Coordinates of C-alpha atoms in Angstrom, one line a residue:
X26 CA -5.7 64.8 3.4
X27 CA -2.7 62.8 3.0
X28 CA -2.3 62.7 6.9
X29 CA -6.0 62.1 7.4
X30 CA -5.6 59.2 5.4
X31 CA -2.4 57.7 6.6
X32 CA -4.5 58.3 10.8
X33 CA -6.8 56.2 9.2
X34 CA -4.6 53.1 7.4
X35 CA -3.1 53.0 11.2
X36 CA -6.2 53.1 12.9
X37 CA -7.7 50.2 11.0
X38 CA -3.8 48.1 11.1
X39 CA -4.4 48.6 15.2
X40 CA -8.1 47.3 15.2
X41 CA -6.6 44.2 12.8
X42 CA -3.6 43.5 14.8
X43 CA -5.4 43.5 18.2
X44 CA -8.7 41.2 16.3
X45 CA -5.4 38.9 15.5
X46 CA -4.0 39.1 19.0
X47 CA -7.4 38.0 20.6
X48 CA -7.7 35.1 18.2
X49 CA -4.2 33.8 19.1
X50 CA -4.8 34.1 22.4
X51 CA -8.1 32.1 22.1
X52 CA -6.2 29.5 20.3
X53 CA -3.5 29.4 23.0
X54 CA -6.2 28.9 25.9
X55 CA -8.0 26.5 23.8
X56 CA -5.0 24.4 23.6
X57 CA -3.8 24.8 26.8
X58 CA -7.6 23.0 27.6
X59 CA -6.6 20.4 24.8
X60 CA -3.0 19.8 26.8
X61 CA -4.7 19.4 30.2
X62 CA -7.0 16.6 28.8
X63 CA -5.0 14.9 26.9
X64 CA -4.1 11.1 27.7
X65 CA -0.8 10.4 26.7
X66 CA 1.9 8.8 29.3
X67 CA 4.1 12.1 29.5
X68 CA 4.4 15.6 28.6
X69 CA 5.8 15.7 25.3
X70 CA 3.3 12.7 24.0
X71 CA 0.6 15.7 25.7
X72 CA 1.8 18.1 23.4
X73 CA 1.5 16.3 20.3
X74 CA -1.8 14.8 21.1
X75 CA -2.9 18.6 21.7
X76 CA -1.7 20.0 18.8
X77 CA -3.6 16.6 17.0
X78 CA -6.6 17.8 18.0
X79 CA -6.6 21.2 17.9
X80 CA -5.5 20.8 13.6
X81 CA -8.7 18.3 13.9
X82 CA -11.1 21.4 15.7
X83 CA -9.6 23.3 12.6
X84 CA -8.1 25.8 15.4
X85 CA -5.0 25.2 13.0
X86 CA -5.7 24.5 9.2
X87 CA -3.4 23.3 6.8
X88 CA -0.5 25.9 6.0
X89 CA -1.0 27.7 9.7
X90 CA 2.4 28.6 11.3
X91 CA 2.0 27.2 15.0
X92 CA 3.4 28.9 17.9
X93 CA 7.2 29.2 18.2
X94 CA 8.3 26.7 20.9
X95 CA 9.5 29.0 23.5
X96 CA 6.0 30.6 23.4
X97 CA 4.1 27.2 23.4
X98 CA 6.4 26.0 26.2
X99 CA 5.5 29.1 28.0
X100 CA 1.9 28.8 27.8
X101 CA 1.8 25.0 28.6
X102 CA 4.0 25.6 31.7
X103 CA 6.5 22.9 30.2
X104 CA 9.9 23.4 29.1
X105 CA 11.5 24.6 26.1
X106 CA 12.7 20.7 25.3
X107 CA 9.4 19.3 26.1
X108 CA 7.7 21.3 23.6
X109 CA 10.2 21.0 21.1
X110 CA 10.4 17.1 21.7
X111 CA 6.6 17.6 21.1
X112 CA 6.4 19.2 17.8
X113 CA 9.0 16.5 16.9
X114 CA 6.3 13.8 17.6
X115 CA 3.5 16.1 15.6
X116 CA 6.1 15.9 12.3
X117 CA 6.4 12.2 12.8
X118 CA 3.3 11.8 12.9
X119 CA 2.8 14.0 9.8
X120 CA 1.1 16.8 11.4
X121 CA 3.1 19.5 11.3
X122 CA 6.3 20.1 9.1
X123 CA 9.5 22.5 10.0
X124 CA 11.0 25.2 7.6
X125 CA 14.5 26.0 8.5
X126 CA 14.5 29.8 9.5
X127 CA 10.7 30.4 9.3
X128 CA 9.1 28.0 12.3
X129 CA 7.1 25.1 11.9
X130 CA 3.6 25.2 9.8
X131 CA 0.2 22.2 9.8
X132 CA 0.8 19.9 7.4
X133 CA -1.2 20.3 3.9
X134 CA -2.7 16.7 3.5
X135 CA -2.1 15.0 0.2
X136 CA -2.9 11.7 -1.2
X137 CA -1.3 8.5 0.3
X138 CA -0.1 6.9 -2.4
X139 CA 1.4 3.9 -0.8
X140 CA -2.6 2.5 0.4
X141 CA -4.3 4.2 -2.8
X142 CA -3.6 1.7 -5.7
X143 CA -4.6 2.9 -9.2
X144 CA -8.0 1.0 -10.5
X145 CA -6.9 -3.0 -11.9
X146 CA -5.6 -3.2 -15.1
X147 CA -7.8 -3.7 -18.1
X148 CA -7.1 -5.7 -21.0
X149 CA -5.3 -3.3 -24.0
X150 CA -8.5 -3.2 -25.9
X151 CA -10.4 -1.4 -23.1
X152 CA -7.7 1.7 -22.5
X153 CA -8.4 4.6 -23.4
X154 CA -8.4 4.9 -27.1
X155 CA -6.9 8.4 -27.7
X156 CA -4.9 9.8 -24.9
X157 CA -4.9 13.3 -26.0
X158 CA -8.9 13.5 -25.5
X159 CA -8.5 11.5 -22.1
X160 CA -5.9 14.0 -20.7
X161 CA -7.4 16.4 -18.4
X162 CA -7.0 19.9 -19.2
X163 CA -4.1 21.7 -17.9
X164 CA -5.3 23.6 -14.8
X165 CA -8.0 21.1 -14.2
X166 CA -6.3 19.7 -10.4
X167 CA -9.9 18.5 -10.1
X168 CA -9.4 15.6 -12.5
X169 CA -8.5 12.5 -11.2
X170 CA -5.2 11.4 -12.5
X171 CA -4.9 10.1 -15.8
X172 CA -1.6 8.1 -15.0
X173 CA -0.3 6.8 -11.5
X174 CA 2.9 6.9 -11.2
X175 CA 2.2 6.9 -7.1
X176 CA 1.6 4.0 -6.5
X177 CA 3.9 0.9 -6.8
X178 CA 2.0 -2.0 -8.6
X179 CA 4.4 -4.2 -10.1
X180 CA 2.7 -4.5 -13.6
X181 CA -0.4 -6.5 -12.2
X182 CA -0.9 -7.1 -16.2
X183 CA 1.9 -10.0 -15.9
X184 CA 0.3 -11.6 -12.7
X185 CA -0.1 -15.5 -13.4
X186 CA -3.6 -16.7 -14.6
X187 CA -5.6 -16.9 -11.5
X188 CA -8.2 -19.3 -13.8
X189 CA -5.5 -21.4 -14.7
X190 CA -3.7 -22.1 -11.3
X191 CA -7.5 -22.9 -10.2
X192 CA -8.0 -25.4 -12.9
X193 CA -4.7 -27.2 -11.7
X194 CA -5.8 -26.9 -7.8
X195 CA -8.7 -28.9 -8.7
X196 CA -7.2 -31.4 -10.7
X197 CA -4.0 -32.1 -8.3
X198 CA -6.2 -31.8 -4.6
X199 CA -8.5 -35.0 -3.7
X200 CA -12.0 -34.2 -2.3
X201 CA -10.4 -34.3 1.3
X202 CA -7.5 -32.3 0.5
X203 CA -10.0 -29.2 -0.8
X204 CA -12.2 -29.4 2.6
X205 CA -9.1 -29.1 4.5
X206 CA -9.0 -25.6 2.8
X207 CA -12.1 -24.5 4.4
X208 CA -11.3 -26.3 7.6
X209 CA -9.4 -24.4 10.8
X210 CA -5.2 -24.4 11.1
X211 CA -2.7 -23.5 12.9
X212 CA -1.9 -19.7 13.0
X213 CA 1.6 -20.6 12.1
X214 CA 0.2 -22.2 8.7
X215 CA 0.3 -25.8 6.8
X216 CA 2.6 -27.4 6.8
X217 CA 3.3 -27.7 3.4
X218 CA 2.3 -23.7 2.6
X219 CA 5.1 -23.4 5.4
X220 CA 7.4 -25.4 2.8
X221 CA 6.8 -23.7 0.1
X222 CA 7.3 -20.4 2.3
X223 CA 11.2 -21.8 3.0
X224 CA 11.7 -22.6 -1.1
X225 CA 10.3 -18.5 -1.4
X226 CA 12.7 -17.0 1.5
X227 CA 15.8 -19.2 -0.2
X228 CA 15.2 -16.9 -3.1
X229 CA 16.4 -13.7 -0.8
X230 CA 19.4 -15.8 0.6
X231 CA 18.0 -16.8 3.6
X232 CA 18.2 -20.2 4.7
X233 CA 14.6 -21.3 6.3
X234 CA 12.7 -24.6 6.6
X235 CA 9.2 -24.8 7.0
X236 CA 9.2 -25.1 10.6
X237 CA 11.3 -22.1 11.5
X238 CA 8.7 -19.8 9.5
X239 CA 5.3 -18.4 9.8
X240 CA 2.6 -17.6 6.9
X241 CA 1.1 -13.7 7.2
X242 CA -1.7 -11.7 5.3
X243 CA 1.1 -10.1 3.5
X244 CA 4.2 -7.9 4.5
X245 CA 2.3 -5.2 6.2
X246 CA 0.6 -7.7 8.5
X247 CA 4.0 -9.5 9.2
X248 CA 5.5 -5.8 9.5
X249 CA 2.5 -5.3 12.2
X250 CA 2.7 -9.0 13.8
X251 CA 6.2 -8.1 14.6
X252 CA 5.9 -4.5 16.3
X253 CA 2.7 -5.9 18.1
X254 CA 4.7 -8.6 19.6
X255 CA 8.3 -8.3 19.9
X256 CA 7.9 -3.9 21.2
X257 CA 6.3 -2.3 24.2
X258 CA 4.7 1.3 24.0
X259 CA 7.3 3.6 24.0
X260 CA 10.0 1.3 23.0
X261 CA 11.6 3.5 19.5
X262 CA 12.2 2.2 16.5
X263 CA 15.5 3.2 14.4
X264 CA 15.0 3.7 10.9
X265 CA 16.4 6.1 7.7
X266 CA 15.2 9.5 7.7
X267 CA 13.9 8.3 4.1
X268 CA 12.0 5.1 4.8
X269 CA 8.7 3.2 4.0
X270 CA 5.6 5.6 5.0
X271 CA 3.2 2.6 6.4
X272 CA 5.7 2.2 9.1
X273 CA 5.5 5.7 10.3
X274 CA 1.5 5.1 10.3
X275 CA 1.7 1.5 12.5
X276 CA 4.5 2.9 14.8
X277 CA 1.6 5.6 15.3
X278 CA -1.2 3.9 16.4
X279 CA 1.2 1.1 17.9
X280 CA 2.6 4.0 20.3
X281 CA 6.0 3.2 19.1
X282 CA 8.0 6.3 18.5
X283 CA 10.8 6.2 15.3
X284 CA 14.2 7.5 15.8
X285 CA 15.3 8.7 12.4
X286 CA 18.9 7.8 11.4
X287 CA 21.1 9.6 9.1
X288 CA 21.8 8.0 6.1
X289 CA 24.2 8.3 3.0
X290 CA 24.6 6.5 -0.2
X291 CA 25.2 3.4 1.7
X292 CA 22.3 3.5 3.6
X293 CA 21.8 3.8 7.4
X294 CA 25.0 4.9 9.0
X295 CA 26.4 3.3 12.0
X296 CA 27.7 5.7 13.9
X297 CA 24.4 7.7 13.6
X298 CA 22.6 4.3 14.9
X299 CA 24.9 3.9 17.6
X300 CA 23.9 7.4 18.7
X301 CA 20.7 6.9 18.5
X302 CA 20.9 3.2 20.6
X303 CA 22.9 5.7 23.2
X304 CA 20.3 7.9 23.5
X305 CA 18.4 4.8 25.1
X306 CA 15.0 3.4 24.7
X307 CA 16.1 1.6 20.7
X308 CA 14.4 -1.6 20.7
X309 CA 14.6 -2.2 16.9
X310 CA 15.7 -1.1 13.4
X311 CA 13.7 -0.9 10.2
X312 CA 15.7 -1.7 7.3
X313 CA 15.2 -2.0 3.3
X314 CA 18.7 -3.0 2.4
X315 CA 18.4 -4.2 -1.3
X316 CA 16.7 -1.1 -2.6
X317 CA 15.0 1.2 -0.3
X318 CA 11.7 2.7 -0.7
X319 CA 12.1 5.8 -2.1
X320 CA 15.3 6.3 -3.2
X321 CA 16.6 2.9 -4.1
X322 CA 19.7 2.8 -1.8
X323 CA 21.5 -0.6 -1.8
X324 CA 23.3 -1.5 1.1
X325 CA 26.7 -3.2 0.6
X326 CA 27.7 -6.3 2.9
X327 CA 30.2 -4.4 4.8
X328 CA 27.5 -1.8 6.0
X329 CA 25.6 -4.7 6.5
X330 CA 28.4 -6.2 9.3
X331 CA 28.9 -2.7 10.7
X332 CA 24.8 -2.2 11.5
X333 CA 24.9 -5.9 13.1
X334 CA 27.9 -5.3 15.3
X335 CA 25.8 -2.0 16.8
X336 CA 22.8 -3.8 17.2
X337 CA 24.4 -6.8 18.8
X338 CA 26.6 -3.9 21.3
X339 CA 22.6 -2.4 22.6
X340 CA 20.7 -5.3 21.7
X341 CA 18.6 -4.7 18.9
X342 CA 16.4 -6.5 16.9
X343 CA 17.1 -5.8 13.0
X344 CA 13.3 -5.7 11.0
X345 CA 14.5 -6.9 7.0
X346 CA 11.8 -5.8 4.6
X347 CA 13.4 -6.6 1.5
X348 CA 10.4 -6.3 -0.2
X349 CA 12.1 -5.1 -3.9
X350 CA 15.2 -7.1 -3.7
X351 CA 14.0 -10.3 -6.3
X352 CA 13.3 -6.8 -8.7
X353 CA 16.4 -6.8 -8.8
X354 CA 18.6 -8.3 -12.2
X355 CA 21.1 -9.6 -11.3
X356 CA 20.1 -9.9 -7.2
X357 CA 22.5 -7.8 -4.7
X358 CA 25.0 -10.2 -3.8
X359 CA 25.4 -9.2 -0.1
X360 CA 23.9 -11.6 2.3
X361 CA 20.5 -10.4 4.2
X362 CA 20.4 -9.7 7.7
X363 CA 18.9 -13.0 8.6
X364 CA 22.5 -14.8 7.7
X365 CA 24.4 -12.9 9.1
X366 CA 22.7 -12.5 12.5
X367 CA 19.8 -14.7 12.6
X368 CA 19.4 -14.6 16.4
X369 CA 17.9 -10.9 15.8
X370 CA 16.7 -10.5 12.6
X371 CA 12.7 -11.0 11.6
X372 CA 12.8 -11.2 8.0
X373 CA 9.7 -10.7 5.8
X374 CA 9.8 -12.5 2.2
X375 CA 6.9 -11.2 0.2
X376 CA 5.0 -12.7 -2.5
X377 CA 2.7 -9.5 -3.8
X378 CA 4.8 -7.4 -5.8
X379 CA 5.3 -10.9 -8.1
X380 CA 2.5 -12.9 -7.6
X381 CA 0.0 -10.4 -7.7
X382 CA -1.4 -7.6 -4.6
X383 CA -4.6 -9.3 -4.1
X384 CA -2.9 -12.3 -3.4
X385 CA -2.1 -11.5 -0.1
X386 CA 0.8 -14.0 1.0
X387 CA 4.1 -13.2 3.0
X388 CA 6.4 -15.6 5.1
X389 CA 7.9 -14.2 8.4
X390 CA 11.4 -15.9 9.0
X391 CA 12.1 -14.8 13.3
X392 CA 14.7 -15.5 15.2
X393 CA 13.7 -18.8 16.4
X394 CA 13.3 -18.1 20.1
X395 CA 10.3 -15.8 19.1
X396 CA 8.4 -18.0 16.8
X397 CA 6.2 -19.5 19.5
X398 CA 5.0 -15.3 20.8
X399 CA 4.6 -13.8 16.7
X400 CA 2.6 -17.2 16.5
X401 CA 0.2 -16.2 19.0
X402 CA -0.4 -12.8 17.5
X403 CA -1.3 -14.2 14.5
X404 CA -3.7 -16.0 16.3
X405 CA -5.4 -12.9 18.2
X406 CA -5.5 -10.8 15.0
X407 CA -6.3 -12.8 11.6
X408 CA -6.7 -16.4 13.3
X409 CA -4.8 -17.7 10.7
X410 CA -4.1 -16.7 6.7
X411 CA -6.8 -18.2 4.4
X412 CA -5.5 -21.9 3.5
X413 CA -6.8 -21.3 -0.3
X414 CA -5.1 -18.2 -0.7
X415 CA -2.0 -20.0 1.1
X416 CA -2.6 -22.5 -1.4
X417 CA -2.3 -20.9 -4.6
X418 CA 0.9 -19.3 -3.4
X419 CA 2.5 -22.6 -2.9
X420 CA 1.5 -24.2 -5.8
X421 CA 2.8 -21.1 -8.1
X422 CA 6.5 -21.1 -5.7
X423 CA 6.5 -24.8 -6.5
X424 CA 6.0 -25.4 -9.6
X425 CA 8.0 -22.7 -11.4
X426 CA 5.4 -20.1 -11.8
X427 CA 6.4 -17.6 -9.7
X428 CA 10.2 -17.6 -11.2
X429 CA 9.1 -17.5 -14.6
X430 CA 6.7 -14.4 -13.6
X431 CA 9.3 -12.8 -12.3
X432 CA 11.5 -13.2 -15.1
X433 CA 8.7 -11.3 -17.1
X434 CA 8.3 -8.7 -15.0
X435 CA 11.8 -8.0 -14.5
X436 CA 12.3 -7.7 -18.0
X437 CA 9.3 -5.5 -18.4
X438 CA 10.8 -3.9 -15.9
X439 CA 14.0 -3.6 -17.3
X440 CA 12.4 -1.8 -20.1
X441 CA 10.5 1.1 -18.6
X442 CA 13.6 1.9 -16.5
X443 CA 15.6 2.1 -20.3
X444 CA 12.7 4.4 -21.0
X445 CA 12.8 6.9 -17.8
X446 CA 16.7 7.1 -18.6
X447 CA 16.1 8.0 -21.9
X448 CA 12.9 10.8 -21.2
X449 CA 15.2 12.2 -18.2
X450 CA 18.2 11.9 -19.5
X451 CA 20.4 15.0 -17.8
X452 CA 18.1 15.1 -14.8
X453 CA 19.7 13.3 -11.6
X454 CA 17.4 10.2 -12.0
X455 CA 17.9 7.2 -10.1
X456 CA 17.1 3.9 -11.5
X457 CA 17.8 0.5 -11.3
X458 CA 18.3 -1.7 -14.5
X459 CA 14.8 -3.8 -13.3
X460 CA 13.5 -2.0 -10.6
X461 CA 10.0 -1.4 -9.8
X462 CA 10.4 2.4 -9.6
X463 CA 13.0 4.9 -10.0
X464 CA 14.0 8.2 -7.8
X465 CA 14.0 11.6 -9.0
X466 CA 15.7 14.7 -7.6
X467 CA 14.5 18.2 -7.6
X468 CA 16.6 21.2 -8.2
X469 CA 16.0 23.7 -5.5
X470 CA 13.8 25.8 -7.0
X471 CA 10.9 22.7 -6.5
X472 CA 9.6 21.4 -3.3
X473 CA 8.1 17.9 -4.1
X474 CA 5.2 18.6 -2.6
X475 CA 5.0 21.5 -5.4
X476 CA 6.0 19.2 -8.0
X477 CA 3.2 16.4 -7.2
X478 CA 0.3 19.3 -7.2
X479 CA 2.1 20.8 -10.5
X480 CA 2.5 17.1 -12.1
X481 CA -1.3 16.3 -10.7
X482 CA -2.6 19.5 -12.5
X483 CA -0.8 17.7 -15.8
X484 CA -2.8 14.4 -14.8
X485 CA 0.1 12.8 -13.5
X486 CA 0.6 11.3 -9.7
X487 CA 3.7 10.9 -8.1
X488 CA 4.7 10.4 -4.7
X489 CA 6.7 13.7 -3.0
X490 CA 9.8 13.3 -1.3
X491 CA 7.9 14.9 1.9
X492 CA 5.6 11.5 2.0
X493 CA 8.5 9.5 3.2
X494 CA 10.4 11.6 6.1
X495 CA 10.3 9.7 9.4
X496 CA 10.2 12.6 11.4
X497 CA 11.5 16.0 12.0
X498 CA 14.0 16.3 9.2
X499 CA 14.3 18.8 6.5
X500 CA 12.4 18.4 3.4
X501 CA 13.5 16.0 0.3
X502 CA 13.3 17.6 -3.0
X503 CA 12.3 14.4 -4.9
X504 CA 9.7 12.8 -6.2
X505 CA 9.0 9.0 -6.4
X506 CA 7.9 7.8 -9.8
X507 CA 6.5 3.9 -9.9
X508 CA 6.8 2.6 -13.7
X509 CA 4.2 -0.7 -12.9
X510 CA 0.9 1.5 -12.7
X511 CA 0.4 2.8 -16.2
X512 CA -0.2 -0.4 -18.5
X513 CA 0.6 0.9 -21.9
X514 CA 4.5 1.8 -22.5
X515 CA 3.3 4.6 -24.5
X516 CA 1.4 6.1 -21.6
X517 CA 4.0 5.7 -19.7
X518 CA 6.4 7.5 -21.7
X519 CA 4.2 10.4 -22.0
X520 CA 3.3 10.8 -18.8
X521 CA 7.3 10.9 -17.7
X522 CA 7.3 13.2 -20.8
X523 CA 4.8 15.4 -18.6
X524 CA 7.5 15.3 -15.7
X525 CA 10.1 16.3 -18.0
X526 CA 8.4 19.5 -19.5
X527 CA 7.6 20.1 -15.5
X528 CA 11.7 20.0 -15.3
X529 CA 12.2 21.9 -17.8
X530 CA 9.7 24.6 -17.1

């Protein structure tokens, strides 16, 4: 009996096996079909674009291992390198992910926090009234989260009175001066939103005038304005292997491929960009020098020279989105990349995370020899920035209102990050005295993809490490926690009181 059944156990382990050989194989002919008709300029760009499609047939679902690459390479009639360099392209475009010693596996998707804002803030009297019956039920990963700590929104509650500044737009602007609103401009922008723009990039250190800047739908447009212009398909892009996720997405669809850099608590390491300029085909870096998305690096000024000199050696163009630097209390002293090499450097002041996301307002200081060619891709994409909401930015830089709401928001700030210190305290948190969010590492035992879908469970959203990787690197156990999206202080403290009982589980 025993060997009757152990015939049988081996019998049905042969029929399964083969059943699973037969579908491999039908997934390896179907994309070898998706390779052949793919439309990419060379191999490598064919392989990725396969393996796109074939996780959007569902031939691969989330949490598949793929092929190894000596067999995909074998079956695509391409070399070892070229499919490797492939599967490289798939992680950066956040297809695919590699596990050191186990292959590479299809992405699981997640929420993007960085383009899903948490719903506007309500006035205190409309929160919810008891946050023990609002909390979803442990388990419950259906819920939608009861507190964002995703997404960065740099307590919207302290934004200056929209009513007010239009009351004060109607009593300063004569008849004429409110129909030039509605009228045509320049792509570039008025002249005196183009003022006020230089006044706003002083506060970052950089010394503009109104005529060496242009106005832009807000820093991911100016981000886009630049790569659209100043690149070529197939030109790469430097940047930290920890970096801003919306620039993986335009470098994407802009066919730009990144070249991840090594970093260390400095930031962006020379040598590692010099390597990577060797290598050929760098046309620009992207940097966040005053306190990088996620992880709050700040770069001193002697990095600072040391990136310049490379990029100068393999002429590069440095991209400064120092979007979180005015967060800071007191400012980094270190002079931006636009002083000290201004022939090179597009810097992008931004006026959201103060003056409110809906606002929509950021001023592009270029090197000047490419003002007249980022001006004309303003004009094929938006036409120009809407004059009214150009308007209101100019009149709150002016007079005074954008300083004094950023003195309130940094000191609100100030006290949420005295709060995470305090909830975390003996976890390896890292915070800024007034930044907008703070960085949180994982022991070993956590991914922080596991964390986020452990947190969400809890009603709690934060942004994994995995999120922010700029290409085939290995994984970051950390998670990003933003301190402007909860509106209450309480709430806020217990929903990083959530994170800590996660810790200490």
């Amino acid at each position: 009996m025993h060997t009757k059944n152990i015939a049988t156990f081996q019998r049905r382990h042969a029929v399964r096996r083969n059943r699973e050989n037969r579908m491999q194989e039908e997934k390896m002919r179907r994309l070898r079909t998706l390779y052949d008709e793919a439309d990419a300029p060379c191999r490598y760009q064919r392989v990725a674009a396969a393996l796109e499609e074939a996780v959007r047939e569902g031939l691969f679902k989330p949490g598949d291992a793929l092929p190894t690459q000596r067999a995909l390479a074998a079956e695509l009639k391409v070399t070892t390198g070229t499919a490797t360099h492939g599967y490289a392209e798939a992680a950066r475009r956040g297809l695919v992910a590699g596990v050191t010693g186990r292959g590479t596996f299809v992405s699981s998707t997640g929420s993007d926090v960085d383009v899903m804002p948490p719903p506007a803030p309500l006035p205190p009297s409309t929160q919810w009234p008891d946050a023990e019956a609002a909390a979803p039920s442990d388990g419950d990963s259906s819920a939608e989260p009861r507190w964002n700590l995703g997404f960065i929104a740099p307590f919207e509650s302290l934004n200056p009175s929209l009513h007010k500044a239009l009351g004060n737009l109607l009593r300063r602007l004569s008849d004429r001066e409110l129909a030039e609103l509605q009228s045509y401009h320049r792509p570039a922008g008025m002249d005196r939103h183009r003022e006020a723009g230089a006044l706003w990039a002083r506060r970052y250190g950089v010394p503009a005038s109104g005529r060496d800047l242009l106005v832009c739908a807000g820093s991911q447009h100016a981000l886009m304005t630049i790569l659209a212009t100043l690149c070529t398909p197939g030109d790469r892009i430097a940047v930290e292997n920890l970096s801003y996720p919306l620039l993986r997405e335009l470098s994407w669809r802009l066919r730009l491929p990144l070249a991840p850099v090594r970093t260390d608590a400095c930031g962006m390491l020379p040598d590692a960009l010099e390597s990577a300029c060797r290598s050929g085909g760098v046309k620009a870096v992207y940097l966040m020098p005053s306190c990088r998305n996620p992880t709050l690096t700040r770069m001193p000024e002697s990095r600072r020279k040391d990136i310049v000199e490379v990029c100068r050696r393999h002429d590069v163009f440095i991209i400064e989105d120092d979007v979180y630097a005015l967060a800071l209390n007191p400012p980094t002293p270190a002079l931006p990349f636009a002083a000290l090499a201004p022939e090179r450097t597009c810097f992008i002041a931004a006026t959201s995370e103060i003056l409110g996301g809906g606002l929509r307002v950021a001023y592009l200081c270029p090197p000047q020899h490419t003002l007249d060619e980022l001006e004309r891709t303003l004009s094929y994409t938006i036409s120009m920035v809407p004059p009214l909401m150009a308007e209101l930015a100019a009149q709150w830089i002016s007079d005074g209102t954008a300083d004094r709401t950023l003195a309130a928001k940094r000191e609100e700030a100030a006290a949420r990050n005295a709060a995470a210190r305090e909830i975390l305290d003996g976890y390896p948190l890292v915070s800024r005295a007034t930044g907008f969010f703070c960085w949180l590492e994982l022991p070993d035992s956590w991914t922080g993809r596991a964390f986020a879908k452990a947190a969400l469970e809890k009603g709690v959203l934060v942004a994994e490490g995995e999120h922010f990787l700029m290409g085939h690197a290995p994984r970051e156990n950390g998670v990003r926690l933003a301190l402007g999206g909860v509106l209450r202080r309480k709430d806020l403290a217990r929903a990083l009181g959530i994170v800590a009982a996660l810790l200490e589980s």
